[in-house]
Amino acid sequence: MKFFIDTANLAQIKEANDLGILDGVTTNPTLMAKEGIKGHDAITNHYKTICEMVDGPVSAEVLGIEFEDIIEEGKKLAAIHKNIVVKVPMIKDGIKAIKWFTDNGIRTNCTLVFSAGQAILAAKAGATFVSPFIGRIDDGSWDGVQLVEQIVNIYNTQGFMTEVLAASIRNPLHIVRCAEAGADVCTCPLSSILGLLKHPLTDLGLAQFLNDAKSMQ
Ligand code: G3P
Protein backbone atom coordinates (compact mmCIF):
# COMPACT_ATOMS: atom_id res chain seq x y z
CA MET A 1 0.00 0.00 0.00
CA LYS A 2 1.28 3.43 -0.94
CA PHE A 3 1.34 6.26 1.63
CA PHE A 4 0.25 9.74 0.60
CA ILE A 5 0.04 12.68 2.99
CA ASP A 6 -3.24 14.60 3.01
CA THR A 7 -2.15 18.20 3.57
CA ALA A 8 -0.91 21.34 1.84
CA ASN A 9 1.34 22.20 4.80
CA LEU A 10 4.95 22.24 3.60
CA ALA A 11 6.50 21.52 7.01
CA GLN A 12 4.30 18.43 7.45
CA ILE A 13 5.01 17.25 3.90
CA LYS A 14 8.75 17.62 4.59
CA GLU A 15 8.50 15.73 7.91
CA ALA A 16 6.66 12.80 6.28
CA ASN A 17 8.96 12.83 3.26
CA ASP A 18 12.06 12.80 5.49
CA LEU A 19 10.79 9.53 7.01
CA GLY A 20 11.41 8.00 3.59
CA ILE A 21 7.99 6.34 3.38
CA LEU A 22 6.06 8.96 1.43
CA ASP A 23 4.74 8.10 -2.05
CA GLY A 24 2.65 11.18 -2.83
CA VAL A 25 0.47 14.06 -1.63
CA THR A 26 -3.23 14.91 -1.79
CA THR A 27 -4.66 18.37 -1.30
CA ASN A 28 -8.12 19.86 -1.51
CA PRO A 29 -9.47 23.43 -1.46
CA THR A 30 -10.02 23.26 2.31
CA LEU A 31 -6.42 22.19 2.95
CA MET A 32 -5.04 24.85 0.55
CA ALA A 33 -7.18 27.60 2.14
CA LYS A 34 -5.97 26.51 5.59
CA GLU A 35 -2.42 27.42 4.51
CA GLY A 36 -3.58 30.93 3.56
CA ILE A 37 -2.86 30.41 -0.14
CA LYS A 38 -4.74 32.94 -2.27
CA GLY A 39 -4.77 33.77 -5.96
CA HIS A 40 -3.73 31.96 -9.13
CA ASP A 41 0.03 32.57 -8.87
CA ALA A 42 0.27 31.60 -5.21
CA ILE A 43 -1.73 28.41 -5.87
CA THR A 44 0.45 27.49 -8.86
CA ASN A 45 3.68 28.14 -6.93
CA HIS A 46 2.48 26.12 -3.96
CA TYR A 47 1.71 23.07 -6.13
CA LYS A 48 5.07 23.48 -7.86
CA THR A 49 6.89 23.56 -4.50
CA ILE A 50 5.09 20.39 -3.32
CA CYS A 51 5.91 18.62 -6.60
CA GLU A 52 9.57 19.53 -6.24
CA MET A 53 9.60 18.18 -2.65
CA VAL A 54 7.92 14.81 -3.25
CA ASP A 55 8.72 12.39 -6.03
CA GLY A 56 5.21 11.01 -6.61
CA PRO A 57 1.64 11.94 -7.53
CA VAL A 58 0.37 15.27 -6.14
CA SER A 59 -3.42 15.72 -6.33
CA ALA A 60 -4.53 19.27 -7.17
CA GLU A 61 -8.28 19.85 -7.16
CA VAL A 62 -10.24 21.79 -9.76
CA LEU A 63 -12.57 24.48 -8.43
CA GLY A 64 -15.00 24.48 -11.38
CA ILE A 65 -18.01 22.19 -11.52
CA GLU A 66 -18.96 22.53 -15.20
CA PHE A 67 -17.32 20.42 -17.92
CA GLU A 68 -15.57 23.23 -19.83
CA ASP A 69 -14.30 24.87 -16.63
CA ILE A 70 -13.00 21.54 -15.27
CA ILE A 71 -11.16 20.83 -18.53
CA GLU A 72 -9.57 24.31 -18.75
CA GLU A 73 -8.49 24.22 -15.11
CA GLY A 74 -7.31 20.62 -15.25
CA LYS A 75 -5.14 21.30 -18.31
CA LYS A 76 -3.49 24.24 -16.50
CA LEU A 77 -2.96 22.22 -13.31
CA ALA A 78 -1.44 19.29 -15.24
CA ALA A 79 0.94 21.71 -16.99
CA ILE A 80 2.41 22.87 -13.66
CA HIS A 81 4.48 19.68 -13.15
CA LYS A 82 4.58 16.07 -14.30
CA ASN A 83 3.65 14.91 -10.77
CA ILE A 84 0.26 16.66 -10.80
CA VAL A 85 -2.86 14.49 -10.76
CA VAL A 86 -6.05 16.45 -11.46
CA LYS A 87 -8.59 15.94 -8.67
CA VAL A 88 -12.17 16.06 -9.94
CA PRO A 89 -15.40 15.84 -7.90
CA MET A 90 -17.82 12.92 -8.36
CA ILE A 91 -20.49 14.79 -10.33
CA LYS A 92 -21.91 14.27 -13.83
CA ASP A 93 -19.64 16.86 -15.47
CA GLY A 94 -16.78 15.50 -13.38
CA ILE A 95 -17.18 12.01 -14.84
CA LYS A 96 -17.35 13.48 -18.36
CA ALA A 97 -14.18 15.45 -17.63
CA ILE A 98 -12.36 12.42 -16.18
CA LYS A 99 -13.09 10.54 -19.42
CA TRP A 100 -11.73 13.50 -21.41
CA PHE A 101 -8.58 13.67 -19.26
CA THR A 102 -8.13 9.88 -19.60
CA ASP A 103 -8.36 10.13 -23.39
CA ASN A 104 -5.84 12.97 -23.35
CA GLY A 105 -3.23 11.35 -21.10
CA ILE A 106 -3.92 13.39 -17.96
CA ARG A 107 -4.08 11.48 -14.68
CA THR A 108 -7.09 12.03 -12.39
CA ASN A 109 -8.27 11.45 -8.84
CA CYS A 110 -12.05 11.20 -8.53
CA THR A 111 -12.90 12.71 -5.15
CA LEU A 112 -15.93 12.85 -2.81
CA VAL A 113 -16.81 9.20 -3.38
CA PHE A 114 -19.24 7.69 -0.88
CA SER A 115 -20.69 4.64 -2.67
CA ALA A 116 -19.66 1.62 -4.74
CA GLY A 117 -21.82 2.86 -7.63
CA GLN A 118 -19.88 6.12 -7.77
CA ALA A 119 -16.62 4.15 -7.70
CA ILE A 120 -17.78 2.03 -10.68
CA LEU A 121 -18.51 5.19 -12.71
CA ALA A 122 -15.10 6.67 -11.84
CA ALA A 123 -13.38 3.47 -12.99
CA LYS A 124 -15.44 3.32 -16.21
CA ALA A 125 -14.31 6.89 -16.98
CA GLY A 126 -10.69 5.74 -16.49
CA ALA A 127 -9.83 7.62 -13.29
CA THR A 128 -6.28 6.91 -12.11
CA PHE A 129 -7.42 7.04 -8.47
CA VAL A 130 -10.80 6.89 -6.74
CA SER A 131 -11.10 8.50 -3.30
CA PRO A 132 -13.67 7.02 -0.90
CA PHE A 133 -13.95 9.25 2.20
CA ILE A 134 -13.61 6.85 5.13
CA GLY A 135 -13.79 9.25 8.11
CA ARG A 136 -16.79 11.16 6.80
CA ILE A 137 -18.69 7.89 6.33
CA ASP A 138 -17.80 6.89 9.91
CA ASP A 139 -19.08 10.31 11.04
CA GLY A 140 -22.53 9.22 9.84
CA SER A 141 -22.25 5.97 11.87
CA TRP A 142 -21.53 3.75 8.83
CA ASP A 143 -18.25 1.87 8.40
CA GLY A 144 -16.07 3.64 5.83
CA VAL A 145 -13.57 0.79 5.56
CA GLN A 146 -16.39 -1.54 4.42
CA LEU A 147 -16.79 0.69 1.38
CA VAL A 148 -13.06 0.36 0.64
CA GLU A 149 -13.40 -3.45 0.84
CA GLN A 150 -16.41 -3.37 -1.50
CA ILE A 151 -14.68 -1.17 -4.08
CA VAL A 152 -11.50 -3.30 -3.97
CA ASN A 153 -13.61 -6.45 -4.54
CA ILE A 154 -15.51 -4.91 -7.45
CA TYR A 155 -12.35 -3.59 -9.12
CA ASN A 156 -10.60 -6.97 -8.73
CA THR A 157 -13.64 -8.88 -10.04
CA GLN A 158 -14.07 -6.56 -13.01
CA GLY A 159 -10.40 -5.96 -13.73
CA PHE A 160 -10.65 -2.17 -13.37
CA MET A 161 -7.21 -0.53 -13.23
CA THR A 162 -8.26 2.49 -11.10
CA GLU A 163 -6.35 2.58 -7.79
CA VAL A 164 -8.39 2.72 -4.59
CA LEU A 165 -7.13 5.70 -2.59
CA ALA A 166 -8.59 5.66 0.92
CA ALA A 167 -9.12 9.30 1.97
CA SER A 168 -10.52 11.13 4.98
CA ILE A 169 -8.32 9.03 7.25
CA ARG A 170 -8.62 10.10 10.86
CA ASN A 171 -6.47 7.67 12.88
CA PRO A 172 -3.82 4.91 12.65
CA LEU A 173 -6.46 2.15 12.91
CA HIS A 174 -8.02 3.45 9.69
CA ILE A 175 -4.63 2.94 7.99
CA VAL A 176 -4.30 -0.62 9.33
CA ARG A 177 -7.86 -1.53 8.31
CA CYS A 178 -7.44 -0.01 4.84
CA ALA A 179 -4.26 -2.05 4.39
CA GLU A 180 -6.22 -5.21 5.37
CA ALA A 181 -9.01 -4.24 2.98
CA GLY A 182 -6.55 -4.05 0.07
CA ALA A 183 -6.51 -0.29 -0.55
CA ASP A 184 -3.83 0.65 -3.09
CA VAL A 185 -3.15 3.98 -1.38
CA CYS A 186 -3.95 5.58 1.96
CA THR A 187 -3.79 9.36 2.18
CA CYS A 188 -3.32 10.37 5.78
CA PRO A 189 -2.76 13.37 8.02
CA LEU A 190 0.76 13.43 9.51
CA SER A 191 -0.67 12.67 12.98
CA SER A 192 -2.13 9.34 11.75
CA ILE A 193 1.15 8.34 10.07
CA LEU A 194 3.13 9.15 13.23
CA GLY A 195 0.47 7.38 15.31
CA LEU A 196 1.54 4.12 13.66
CA LEU A 197 4.83 4.40 15.58
CA LYS A 198 3.20 4.33 18.99
CA HIS A 199 3.14 1.37 21.37
CA PRO A 200 3.69 1.60 25.15
CA LEU A 201 5.60 -1.70 25.20
CA THR A 202 8.07 -0.23 22.67
CA ASP A 203 8.64 2.73 25.01
CA LEU A 204 9.00 0.49 28.09
CA GLY A 205 11.26 -1.96 26.28
CA LEU A 206 13.50 0.82 24.94
CA ALA A 207 13.76 2.45 28.39
CA GLN A 208 14.91 -0.88 29.81
CA PHE A 209 17.42 -1.49 26.99
CA LEU A 210 18.87 2.01 27.45
CA ASN A 211 19.11 1.49 31.19
CA ASP A 212 20.79 -1.91 30.85
CA ALA A 213 23.12 -0.49 28.21
CA LYS A 214 24.50 1.87 30.86
CA SER A 215 25.75 -1.12 32.89
CA MET A 216 27.78 -2.23 29.87
CA GLN A 217 29.74 1.03 29.57
O1 G3P B 1 -8.68 15.11 0.77
C1 G3P B 1 -9.92 14.59 1.08
C2 G3P B 1 -10.09 14.02 2.45
O2 G3P B 1 -8.96 13.31 2.85
C3 G3P B 1 -10.67 14.94 3.49
O3 G3P B 1 -10.57 14.46 4.80
O4 G3P B 1 -10.79 14.72 7.25
O5 G3P B 1 -11.72 16.49 5.72
O6 G3P B 1 -12.82 14.27 5.91
P1 G3P B 1 -11.53 15.02 5.97
mmCIF file of C-alpha atoms and ligand atoms in Angstrom:
data_model
loop_
_atom_site.group_PDB
_atom_site.id
_atom_site.type_symbol
_atom_site.label_atom_id
_atom_site.label_comp_id
_atom_site.label_asym_id
_atom_site.label_seq_id
_atom_site.Cartn_x
_atom_site.Cartn_y
_atom_site.Cartn_z
ATOM 1 C CA MET A 1 0.000 0.000 0.000
ATOM 2 C CA LYS A 2 1.282 3.432 -0.942
ATOM 3 C CA PHE A 3 1.342 6.255 1.632
ATOM 4 C CA PHE A 4 0.252 9.742 0.597
ATOM 5 C CA ILE A 5 0.044 12.683 2.989
ATOM 6 C CA ASP A 6 -3.244 14.597 3.007
ATOM 7 C CA THR A 7 -2.153 18.196 3.566
ATOM 8 C CA ALA A 8 -0.913 21.342 1.843
ATOM 9 C CA ASN A 9 1.344 22.199 4.796
ATOM 10 C CA LEU A 10 4.950 22.244 3.599
ATOM 11 C CA ALA A 11 6.502 21.519 7.011
ATOM 12 C CA GLN A 12 4.298 18.431 7.454
ATOM 13 C CA ILE A 13 5.007 17.248 3.903
ATOM 14 C CA LYS A 14 8.749 17.616 4.592
ATOM 15 C CA GLU A 15 8.496 15.733 7.909
ATOM 16 C CA ALA A 16 6.657 12.802 6.285
ATOM 17 C CA ASN A 17 8.960 12.828 3.256
ATOM 18 C CA ASP A 18 12.063 12.801 5.493
ATOM 19 C CA LEU A 19 10.788 9.528 7.006
ATOM 20 C CA GLY A 20 11.415 7.996 3.586
ATOM 21 C CA ILE A 21 7.993 6.338 3.384
ATOM 22 C CA LEU A 22 6.056 8.961 1.430
ATOM 23 C CA ASP A 23 4.738 8.097 -2.050
ATOM 24 C CA GLY A 24 2.653 11.178 -2.833
ATOM 25 C CA VAL A 25 0.471 14.062 -1.633
ATOM 26 C CA THR A 26 -3.227 14.905 -1.785
ATOM 27 C CA THR A 27 -4.657 18.368 -1.297
ATOM 28 C CA ASN A 28 -8.123 19.864 -1.510
ATOM 29 C CA PRO A 29 -9.468 23.431 -1.456
ATOM 30 C CA THR A 30 -10.020 23.260 2.315
ATOM 31 C CA LEU A 31 -6.417 22.193 2.948
ATOM 32 C CA MET A 32 -5.039 24.850 0.550
ATOM 33 C CA ALA A 33 -7.180 27.601 2.143
ATOM 34 C CA LYS A 34 -5.971 26.510 5.588
ATOM 35 C CA GLU A 35 -2.415 27.424 4.511
ATOM 36 C CA GLY A 36 -3.584 30.927 3.562
ATOM 37 C CA ILE A 37 -2.860 30.408 -0.143
ATOM 38 C CA LYS A 38 -4.741 32.936 -2.270
ATOM 39 C CA GLY A 39 -4.771 33.766 -5.960
ATOM 40 C CA HIS A 40 -3.731 31.964 -9.134
ATOM 41 C CA ASP A 41 0.029 32.568 -8.874
ATOM 42 C CA ALA A 42 0.267 31.596 -5.213
ATOM 43 C CA ILE A 43 -1.734 28.409 -5.874
ATOM 44 C CA THR A 44 0.447 27.486 -8.856
ATOM 45 C CA ASN A 45 3.677 28.144 -6.931
ATOM 46 C CA HIS A 46 2.484 26.125 -3.965
ATOM 47 C CA TYR A 47 1.710 23.068 -6.130
ATOM 48 C CA LYS A 48 5.075 23.484 -7.859
ATOM 49 C CA THR A 49 6.885 23.564 -4.502
ATOM 50 C CA ILE A 50 5.091 20.392 -3.325
ATOM 51 C CA CYS A 51 5.915 18.617 -6.604
ATOM 52 C CA GLU A 52 9.574 19.531 -6.244
ATOM 53 C CA MET A 53 9.598 18.182 -2.654
ATOM 54 C CA VAL A 54 7.919 14.815 -3.249
ATOM 55 C CA ASP A 55 8.721 12.394 -6.033
ATOM 56 C CA GLY A 56 5.214 11.013 -6.606
ATOM 57 C CA PRO A 57 1.637 11.938 -7.531
ATOM 58 C CA VAL A 58 0.374 15.271 -6.138
ATOM 59 C CA SER A 59 -3.416 15.716 -6.330
ATOM 60 C CA ALA A 60 -4.526 19.265 -7.167
ATOM 61 C CA GLU A 61 -8.277 19.849 -7.157
ATOM 62 C CA VAL A 62 -10.235 21.787 -9.759
ATOM 63 C CA LEU A 63 -12.566 24.478 -8.432
ATOM 64 C CA GLY A 64 -14.999 24.482 -11.380
ATOM 65 C CA ILE A 65 -18.011 22.194 -11.524
ATOM 66 C CA GLU A 66 -18.957 22.531 -15.199
ATOM 67 C CA PHE A 67 -17.319 20.420 -17.915
ATOM 68 C CA GLU A 68 -15.572 23.232 -19.832
ATOM 69 C CA ASP A 69 -14.297 24.865 -16.632
ATOM 70 C CA ILE A 70 -13.001 21.542 -15.266
ATOM 71 C CA ILE A 71 -11.160 20.831 -18.535
ATOM 72 C CA GLU A 72 -9.568 24.308 -18.746
ATOM 73 C CA GLU A 73 -8.495 24.223 -15.108
ATOM 74 C CA GLY A 74 -7.305 20.620 -15.251
ATOM 75 C CA LYS A 75 -5.139 21.296 -18.307
ATOM 76 C CA LYS A 76 -3.486 24.236 -16.503
ATOM 77 C CA LEU A 77 -2.958 22.215 -13.312
ATOM 78 C CA ALA A 78 -1.444 19.288 -15.242
ATOM 79 C CA ALA A 79 0.938 21.713 -16.992
ATOM 80 C CA ILE A 80 2.415 22.871 -13.660
ATOM 81 C CA HIS A 81 4.480 19.685 -13.148
ATOM 82 C CA LYS A 82 4.580 16.071 -14.304
ATOM 83 C CA ASN A 83 3.646 14.908 -10.766
ATOM 84 C CA ILE A 84 0.257 16.662 -10.802
ATOM 85 C CA VAL A 85 -2.863 14.489 -10.756
ATOM 86 C CA VAL A 86 -6.053 16.453 -11.461
ATOM 87 C CA LYS A 87 -8.592 15.943 -8.674
ATOM 88 C CA VAL A 88 -12.172 16.057 -9.943
ATOM 89 C CA PRO A 89 -15.401 15.839 -7.899
ATOM 90 C CA MET A 90 -17.818 12.924 -8.364
ATOM 91 C CA ILE A 91 -20.487 14.788 -10.330
ATOM 92 C CA LYS A 92 -21.914 14.273 -13.826
ATOM 93 C CA ASP A 93 -19.643 16.855 -15.471
ATOM 94 C CA GLY A 94 -16.776 15.502 -13.380
ATOM 95 C CA ILE A 95 -17.178 12.009 -14.836
ATOM 96 C CA LYS A 96 -17.346 13.476 -18.360
ATOM 97 C CA ALA A 97 -14.179 15.453 -17.631
ATOM 98 C CA ILE A 98 -12.362 12.418 -16.184
ATOM 99 C CA LYS A 99 -13.087 10.535 -19.423
ATOM 100 C CA TRP A 100 -11.730 13.495 -21.414
ATOM 101 C CA PHE A 101 -8.584 13.666 -19.257
ATOM 102 C CA THR A 102 -8.132 9.880 -19.603
ATOM 103 C CA ASP A 103 -8.364 10.133 -23.393
ATOM 104 C CA ASN A 104 -5.845 12.974 -23.349
ATOM 105 C CA GLY A 105 -3.234 11.354 -21.102
ATOM 106 C CA ILE A 106 -3.920 13.391 -17.958
ATOM 107 C CA ARG A 107 -4.084 11.484 -14.677
ATOM 108 C CA THR A 108 -7.093 12.034 -12.386
ATOM 109 C CA ASN A 109 -8.269 11.447 -8.838
ATOM 110 C CA CYS A 110 -12.052 11.199 -8.526
ATOM 111 C CA THR A 111 -12.904 12.714 -5.150
ATOM 112 C CA LEU A 112 -15.929 12.854 -2.811
ATOM 113 C CA VAL A 113 -16.807 9.201 -3.377
ATOM 114 C CA PHE A 114 -19.236 7.690 -0.882
ATOM 115 C CA SER A 115 -20.692 4.644 -2.669
ATOM 116 C CA ALA A 116 -19.662 1.624 -4.742
ATOM 117 C CA GLY A 117 -21.822 2.857 -7.633
ATOM 118 C CA GLN A 118 -19.875 6.121 -7.775
ATOM 119 C CA ALA A 119 -16.618 4.147 -7.704
ATOM 120 C CA ILE A 120 -17.776 2.029 -10.677
ATOM 121 C CA LEU A 121 -18.510 5.192 -12.705
ATOM 122 C CA ALA A 122 -15.104 6.672 -11.837
ATOM 123 C CA ALA A 123 -13.377 3.471 -12.994
ATOM 124 C CA LYS A 124 -15.444 3.323 -16.213
ATOM 125 C CA ALA A 125 -14.308 6.886 -16.982
ATOM 126 C CA GLY A 126 -10.695 5.737 -16.488
ATOM 127 C CA ALA A 127 -9.826 7.617 -13.289
ATOM 128 C CA THR A 128 -6.278 6.913 -12.110
ATOM 129 C CA PHE A 129 -7.417 7.042 -8.467
ATOM 130 C CA VAL A 130 -10.796 6.889 -6.738
ATOM 131 C CA SER A 131 -11.102 8.500 -3.302
ATOM 132 C CA PRO A 132 -13.672 7.024 -0.904
ATOM 133 C CA PHE A 133 -13.950 9.254 2.197
ATOM 134 C CA ILE A 134 -13.606 6.855 5.134
ATOM 135 C CA GLY A 135 -13.789 9.249 8.106
ATOM 136 C CA ARG A 136 -16.787 11.160 6.798
ATOM 137 C CA ILE A 137 -18.688 7.888 6.335
ATOM 138 C CA ASP A 138 -17.795 6.887 9.909
ATOM 139 C CA ASP A 139 -19.077 10.308 11.044
ATOM 140 C CA GLY A 140 -22.527 9.219 9.839
ATOM 141 C CA SER A 141 -22.254 5.971 11.867
ATOM 142 C CA TRP A 142 -21.529 3.746 8.831
ATOM 143 C CA ASP A 143 -18.253 1.869 8.399
ATOM 144 C CA GLY A 144 -16.074 3.639 5.826
ATOM 145 C CA VAL A 145 -13.575 0.790 5.562
ATOM 146 C CA GLN A 146 -16.387 -1.545 4.422
ATOM 147 C CA LEU A 147 -16.787 0.692 1.381
ATOM 148 C CA VAL A 148 -13.057 0.362 0.640
ATOM 149 C CA GLU A 149 -13.401 -3.449 0.838
ATOM 150 C CA GLN A 150 -16.415 -3.370 -1.495
ATOM 151 C CA ILE A 151 -14.676 -1.173 -4.080
ATOM 152 C CA VAL A 152 -11.495 -3.300 -3.966
ATOM 153 C CA ASN A 153 -13.608 -6.451 -4.544
ATOM 154 C CA ILE A 154 -15.506 -4.914 -7.446
ATOM 155 C CA TYR A 155 -12.350 -3.593 -9.117
ATOM 156 C CA ASN A 156 -10.603 -6.973 -8.727
ATOM 157 C CA THR A 157 -13.639 -8.879 -10.038
ATOM 158 C CA GLN A 158 -14.070 -6.556 -13.015
ATOM 159 C CA GLY A 159 -10.401 -5.960 -13.733
ATOM 160 C CA PHE A 160 -10.648 -2.169 -13.367
ATOM 161 C CA MET A 161 -7.208 -0.528 -13.226
ATOM 162 C CA THR A 162 -8.262 2.493 -11.101
ATOM 163 C CA GLU A 163 -6.353 2.577 -7.795
ATOM 164 C CA VAL A 164 -8.385 2.720 -4.587
ATOM 165 C CA LEU A 165 -7.126 5.701 -2.590
ATOM 166 C CA ALA A 166 -8.591 5.661 0.923
ATOM 167 C CA ALA A 167 -9.123 9.300 1.973
ATOM 168 C CA SER A 168 -10.518 11.133 4.985
ATOM 169 C CA ILE A 169 -8.319 9.026 7.246
ATOM 170 C CA ARG A 170 -8.621 10.100 10.857
ATOM 171 C CA ASN A 171 -6.473 7.674 12.882
ATOM 172 C CA PRO A 172 -3.817 4.913 12.653
ATOM 173 C CA LEU A 173 -6.461 2.153 12.910
ATOM 174 C CA HIS A 174 -8.021 3.454 9.687
ATOM 175 C CA ILE A 175 -4.635 2.938 7.988
ATOM 176 C CA VAL A 176 -4.298 -0.616 9.328
ATOM 177 C CA ARG A 177 -7.855 -1.529 8.315
ATOM 178 C CA CYS A 178 -7.442 -0.012 4.836
ATOM 179 C CA ALA A 179 -4.261 -2.055 4.386
ATOM 180 C CA GLU A 180 -6.216 -5.205 5.372
ATOM 181 C CA ALA A 181 -9.008 -4.237 2.975
ATOM 182 C CA GLY A 182 -6.552 -4.052 0.070
ATOM 183 C CA ALA A 183 -6.508 -0.290 -0.549
ATOM 184 C CA ASP A 184 -3.828 0.653 -3.089
ATOM 185 C CA VAL A 185 -3.153 3.979 -1.381
ATOM 186 C CA CYS A 186 -3.945 5.577 1.961
ATOM 187 C CA THR A 187 -3.793 9.361 2.184
ATOM 188 C CA CYS A 188 -3.317 10.374 5.782
ATOM 189 C CA PRO A 189 -2.765 13.371 8.016
ATOM 190 C CA LEU A 190 0.757 13.428 9.507
ATOM 191 C CA SER A 191 -0.675 12.671 12.983
ATOM 192 C CA SER A 192 -2.128 9.342 11.754
ATOM 193 C CA ILE A 193 1.152 8.344 10.071
ATOM 194 C CA LEU A 194 3.128 9.154 13.231
ATOM 195 C CA GLY A 195 0.469 7.377 15.314
ATOM 196 C CA LEU A 196 1.537 4.122 13.662
ATOM 197 C CA LEU A 197 4.827 4.404 15.582
ATOM 198 C CA LYS A 198 3.196 4.325 18.993
ATOM 199 C CA HIS A 199 3.144 1.369 21.374
ATOM 200 C CA PRO A 200 3.687 1.603 25.150
ATOM 201 C CA LEU A 201 5.598 -1.704 25.201
ATOM 202 C CA THR A 202 8.071 -0.234 22.670
ATOM 203 C CA ASP A 203 8.638 2.730 25.007
ATOM 204 C CA LEU A 204 8.999 0.494 28.089
ATOM 205 C CA GLY A 205 11.263 -1.959 26.280
ATOM 206 C CA LEU A 206 13.500 0.819 24.939
ATOM 207 C CA ALA A 207 13.760 2.450 28.394
ATOM 208 C CA GLN A 208 14.911 -0.884 29.812
ATOM 209 C CA PHE A 209 17.416 -1.490 26.990
ATOM 210 C CA LEU A 210 18.866 2.008 27.447
ATOM 211 C CA ASN A 211 19.106 1.488 31.193
ATOM 212 C CA ASP A 212 20.788 -1.913 30.850
ATOM 213 C CA ALA A 213 23.119 -0.490 28.206
ATOM 214 C CA LYS A 214 24.500 1.872 30.863
ATOM 215 C CA SER A 215 25.748 -1.117 32.890
ATOM 216 C CA MET A 216 27.784 -2.230 29.875
ATOM 217 C CA GLN A 217 29.736 1.033 29.572
HETATM 218 O O1 G3P B 1 -8.680 15.110 0.775
HETATM 219 C C1 G3P B 1 -9.923 14.589 1.081
HETATM 220 C C2 G3P B 1 -10.087 14.019 2.454
HETATM 221 O O2 G3P B 1 -8.958 13.313 2.855
HETATM 222 C C3 G3P B 1 -10.669 14.937 3.490
HETATM 223 O O3 G3P B 1 -10.567 14.455 4.805
HETATM 224 O O4 G3P B 1 -10.790 14.722 7.253
HETATM 225 O O5 G3P B 1 -11.719 16.489 5.721
HETATM 226 O O6 G3P B 1 -12.818 14.275 5.911
HETATM 227 P P1 G3P B 1 -11.525 15.018 5.974
#
